[in-house]
PDB file of C-alpha atoms in Angstrom:
ATOM      1  CA  UNK A   1     -20.348 -55.952 -83.071  1.00  0.00           C
ATOM      2  CA  UNK A   2     -17.751 -58.735 -83.182  1.00  0.00           C
ATOM      3  CA  UNK A   3     -19.943 -60.945 -80.991  1.00  0.00           C
ATOM      4  CA  UNK A   4     -22.865 -60.441 -83.358  1.00  0.00           C
ATOM      5  CA  UNK A   5     -20.724 -61.416 -86.349  1.00  0.00           C
ATOM      6  CA  UNK A   6     -19.492 -64.534 -84.529  1.00  0.00           C
ATOM      7  CA  UNK A   7     -23.048 -65.543 -83.645  1.00  0.00           C
ATOM      8  CA  UNK A   8     -24.216 -65.027 -87.245  1.00  0.00           C
ATOM      9  CA  UNK A   9     -21.256 -66.973 -88.627  1.00  0.00           C
ATOM     10  CA  UNK A  10     -21.938 -69.838 -86.219  1.00  0.00           C
ATOM     11  CA  UNK A  11     -25.620 -69.929 -87.117  1.00  0.00           C
ATOM     12  CA  UNK A  12     -24.734 -70.004 -90.813  1.00  0.00           C
ATOM     13  CA  UNK A  13     -22.275 -72.875 -90.296  1.00  0.00           C
ATOM     14  CA  UNK A  14     -24.873 -74.890 -88.370  1.00  0.00           C
ATOM     15  CA  UNK A  15     -27.520 -74.355 -91.037  1.00  0.00           C
ATOM     16  CA  UNK A  16     -25.077 -75.491 -93.765  1.00  0.00           C
ATOM     17  CA  UNK A  17     -24.296 -78.643 -91.779  1.00  0.00           C
ATOM     18  CA  UNK A  18     -27.980 -79.421 -91.323  1.00  0.00           C
ATOM     19  CA  UNK A  19     -28.634 -78.914 -95.037  1.00  0.00           C
ATOM     20  CA  UNK A  20     -25.745 -81.238 -95.909  1.00  0.00           C
ATOM     21  CA  UNK A  21     -27.067 -83.933 -93.552  1.00  0.00           C
ATOM     22  CA  UNK A  22     -30.513 -83.609 -95.108  1.00  0.00           C
ATOM     23  CA  UNK A  23     -29.004 -84.006 -98.602  1.00  0.00           C
ATOM     24  CA  UNK A  24     -27.178 -87.165 -97.502  1.00  0.00           C
ATOM     25  CA  UNK A  25     -30.446 -88.677 -96.308  1.00  0.00           C
ATOM     26  CA  UNK A  26     -32.117 -87.826 -99.604  1.00  0.00           C
ATOM     27  CA  UNK A  27     -29.175 -89.250-101.557  1.00  0.00           C
ATOM     28  CA  UNK A  28     -29.463 -92.544 -99.685  1.00  0.00           C
ATOM     29  CA  UNK A  29     -33.172 -92.656-100.450  1.00  0.00           C
ATOM     30  CA  UNK A  30     -32.458 -92.133-104.159  1.00  0.00           C
ATOM     31  CA  UNK A  31     -29.883 -94.936-104.281  1.00  0.00           C
ATOM     32  CA  UNK A  32     -26.772 -92.754-104.167  1.00  0.00           C
ATOM     33  CA  UNK A  33     -23.603 -93.550-102.305  1.00  0.00           C
ATOM     34  CA  UNK A  34     -23.738 -92.109 -98.806  1.00  0.00           C
ATOM     35  CA  UNK A  35     -20.488 -93.396 -97.344  1.00  0.00           C
ATOM     36  CA  UNK A  36     -21.752 -96.842 -96.360  1.00  0.00           C
ATOM     37  CA  UNK A  37     -20.584 -98.385 -99.652  1.00  0.00           C
ATOM     38  CA  UNK A  38     -22.021 -99.076-103.084  1.00  0.00           C
ATOM     39  CA  UNK A  39     -24.789-101.610-103.424  1.00  0.00           C
ATOM     40  CA  UNK A  40     -23.792-105.092-104.619  1.00  0.00           C
ATOM     41  CA  UNK A  41     -25.661-105.975-107.818  1.00  0.00           C
ATOM     42  CA  UNK A  42     -25.681-108.470-110.661  1.00  0.00           C
ATOM     43  CA  UNK A  43     -25.639-107.638-114.350  1.00  0.00           C
ATOM     44  CA  UNK A  44     -29.229-108.851-114.764  1.00  0.00           C
ATOM     45  CA  UNK A  45     -30.385-106.523-111.952  1.00  0.00           C
ATOM     46  CA  UNK A  46     -28.715-103.589-113.672  1.00  0.00           C
ATOM     47  CA  UNK A  47     -30.396-104.409-116.979  1.00  0.00           C
ATOM     48  CA  UNK A  48     -33.795-104.890-115.350  1.00  0.00           C
ATOM     49  CA  UNK A  49     -34.155-101.956-112.999  1.00  0.00           C
ATOM     50  CA  UNK A  50     -31.040 -99.904-112.325  1.00  0.00           C
ATOM     51  CA  UNK A  51     -31.655 -96.185-112.133  1.00  0.00           C
ATOM     52  CA  UNK A  52     -29.393 -93.872-114.132  1.00  0.00           C
ATOM     53  CA  UNK A  53     -26.388 -92.727-112.085  1.00  0.00           C
ATOM     54  CA  UNK A  54     -26.941 -95.459-109.459  1.00  0.00           C
ATOM     55  CA  UNK A  55     -23.714 -96.637-107.822  1.00  0.00           C
ATOM     56  CA  UNK A  56     -23.149-100.369-108.105  1.00  0.00           C
ATOM     57  CA  UNK A  57     -20.619-103.049-107.229  1.00  0.00           C
ATOM     58  CA  UNK A  58     -20.195-106.121-109.459  1.00  0.00           C
ATOM     59  CA  UNK A  59     -18.172-109.334-109.165  1.00  0.00           C
ATOM     60  CA  UNK A  60     -17.111-111.144-112.336  1.00  0.00           C
ATOM     61  CA  UNK A  61     -14.642-110.922-115.222  1.00  0.00           C
ATOM     62  CA  UNK A  62     -13.650-108.568-118.021  1.00  0.00           C
ATOM     63  CA  UNK A  63     -14.196-110.987-120.900  1.00  0.00           C
ATOM     64  CA  UNK A  64     -13.100-108.799-123.821  1.00  0.00           C
ATOM     65  CA  UNK A  65     -12.140-105.321-124.886  1.00  0.00           C
ATOM     66  CA  UNK A  66     -14.303-103.414-127.353  1.00  0.00           C
ATOM     67  CA  UNK A  67     -12.274-100.295-128.082  1.00  0.00           C
ATOM     68  CA  UNK A  68     -10.003 -98.016-126.062  1.00  0.00           C
ATOM     69  CA  UNK A  69     -11.307 -97.960-122.482  1.00  0.00           C
ATOM     70  CA  UNK A  70     -14.522 -99.885-123.250  1.00  0.00           C
ATOM     71  CA  UNK A  71     -14.842-103.534-122.189  1.00  0.00           C
ATOM     72  CA  UNK A  72     -17.435-106.264-121.748  1.00  0.00           C
ATOM     73  CA  UNK A  73     -17.900-107.328-118.126  1.00  0.00           C
ATOM     74  CA  UNK A  74     -19.543-110.663-117.338  1.00  0.00           C
ATOM     75  CA  UNK A  75     -20.921-112.198-114.172  1.00  0.00           C
ATOM     76  CA  UNK A  76     -22.981-115.365-113.699  1.00  0.00           C
ATOM     77  CA  UNK A  77     -26.147-113.523-114.838  1.00  0.00           C
ATOM     78  CA  UNK A  78     -25.008-111.845-118.058  1.00  0.00           C
ATOM     79  CA  UNK A  79     -22.856-109.209-119.743  1.00  0.00           C
ATOM     80  CA  UNK A  80     -22.720-105.421-119.585  1.00  0.00           C
ATOM     81  CA  UNK A  81     -20.541-102.808-121.292  1.00  0.00           C
ATOM     82  CA  UNK A  82     -18.190-100.981-118.923  1.00  0.00           C
ATOM     83  CA  UNK A  83     -15.972 -97.936-119.390  1.00  0.00           C
ATOM     84  CA  UNK A  84     -12.725 -98.213-117.433  1.00  0.00           C
ATOM     85  CA  UNK A  85     -10.175 -95.403-117.608  1.00  0.00           C
ATOM     86  CA  UNK A  86      -6.610 -96.733-117.828  1.00  0.00           C
ATOM     87  CA  UNK A  87      -5.656 -95.189-114.478  1.00  0.00           C
ATOM     88  CA  UNK A  88      -8.300 -97.327-112.702  1.00  0.00           C
ATOM     89  CA  UNK A  89      -6.241-100.463-113.380  1.00  0.00           C
ATOM     90  CA  UNK A  90      -3.423 -99.040-111.195  1.00  0.00           C
ATOM     91  CA  UNK A  91      -0.895-101.436-112.723  1.00  0.00           C
ATOM     92  CA  UNK A  92      -3.069-104.527-112.186  1.00  0.00           C
ATOM     93  CA  UNK A  93      -2.853-107.104-114.987  1.00  0.00           C
ATOM     94  CA  UNK A  94      -6.261-108.510-115.859  1.00  0.00           C
ATOM     95  CA  UNK A  95      -7.351-111.084-118.436  1.00  0.00           C
ATOM     96  CA  UNK A  96     -10.622-112.927-119.115  1.00  0.00           C
ATOM     97  CA  UNK A  97      -9.861-115.469-116.364  1.00  0.00           C
ATOM     98  CA  UNK A  98      -9.067-112.904-113.653  1.00  0.00           C
ATOM     99  CA  UNK A  99     -11.914-112.453-111.151  1.00  0.00           C
ATOM    100  CA  UNK A 100     -12.464-108.775-110.403  1.00  0.00           C
ATOM    101  CA  UNK A 101     -14.708-106.558-108.294  1.00  0.00           C
ATOM    102  CA  UNK A 102     -15.693-103.289-109.935  1.00  0.00           C
ATOM    103  CA  UNK A 103     -17.467-100.286-108.482  1.00  0.00           C
ATOM    104  CA  UNK A 104     -19.018 -97.671-110.672  1.00  0.00           C
ATOM    105  CA  UNK A 105     -22.029 -95.743-111.804  1.00  0.00           C
ATOM    106  CA  UNK A 106     -24.781 -96.821-114.191  1.00  0.00           C
ATOM    107  CA  UNK A 107     -24.714 -94.348-117.064  1.00  0.00           C
ATOM    108  CA  UNK A 108     -27.445 -93.811-119.623  1.00  0.00           C
ATOM    109  CA  UNK A 109     -26.034 -94.042-123.151  1.00  0.00           C
ATOM    110  CA  UNK A 110     -28.000 -93.935-126.387  1.00  0.00           C
ATOM    111  CA  UNK A 111     -25.878 -96.622-128.091  1.00  0.00           C
ATOM    112  CA  UNK A 112     -25.490 -98.836-124.997  1.00  0.00           C
ATOM    113  CA  UNK A 113     -28.344 -98.185-122.549  1.00  0.00           C
ATOM    114  CA  UNK A 114     -26.824-100.372-119.838  1.00  0.00           C
ATOM    115  CA  UNK A 115     -23.311 -99.012-119.392  1.00  0.00           C
ATOM    116  CA  UNK A 116     -21.281 -98.750-116.183  1.00  0.00           C
ATOM    117  CA  UNK A 117     -18.577 -96.127-115.710  1.00  0.00           C
ATOM    118  CA  UNK A 118     -16.037 -97.866-113.472  1.00  0.00           C
ATOM    119  CA  UNK A 119     -14.314 -95.919-110.681  1.00  0.00           C
ATOM    120  CA  UNK A 120     -12.479 -98.770-108.933  1.00  0.00           C
ATOM    121  CA  UNK A 121     -11.313-102.210-110.018  1.00  0.00           C
ATOM    122  CA  UNK A 122      -9.827-104.782-107.649  1.00  0.00           C
ATOM    123  CA  UNK A 123      -8.486-108.218-108.509  1.00  0.00           C
ATOM    124  CA  UNK A 124     -10.211-110.782-106.280  1.00  0.00           C
ATOM    125  CA  UNK A 125      -7.972-113.521-104.895  1.00  0.00           C
TER     126      UNK A 125
END
């Protein structure tokens, strides 16, 4: 009886692993992060054809604050509204002249259709 339970538990674990691997392949196909890193984009690419919830990486500057945790991010191709929680700054001091790399997720928003929720922000030397 114990051997049968062990065999069933092992089979279940293997099927869960296979399902997870299949989901990772589908996530990559749909533009989701799969562990290889977010896709480097420009602001104009995001405005033209980014899919909702797509993970992106942008290089540029935070040119101004709008309100609270909402800022305007600018690269060489344009501007986009970004939401950056205070804890993402991790003590880094940033102004309009500080080059930064941000990683986040394109979020659909009725007021600002092209908005990025930022998960990481790094000052670029």
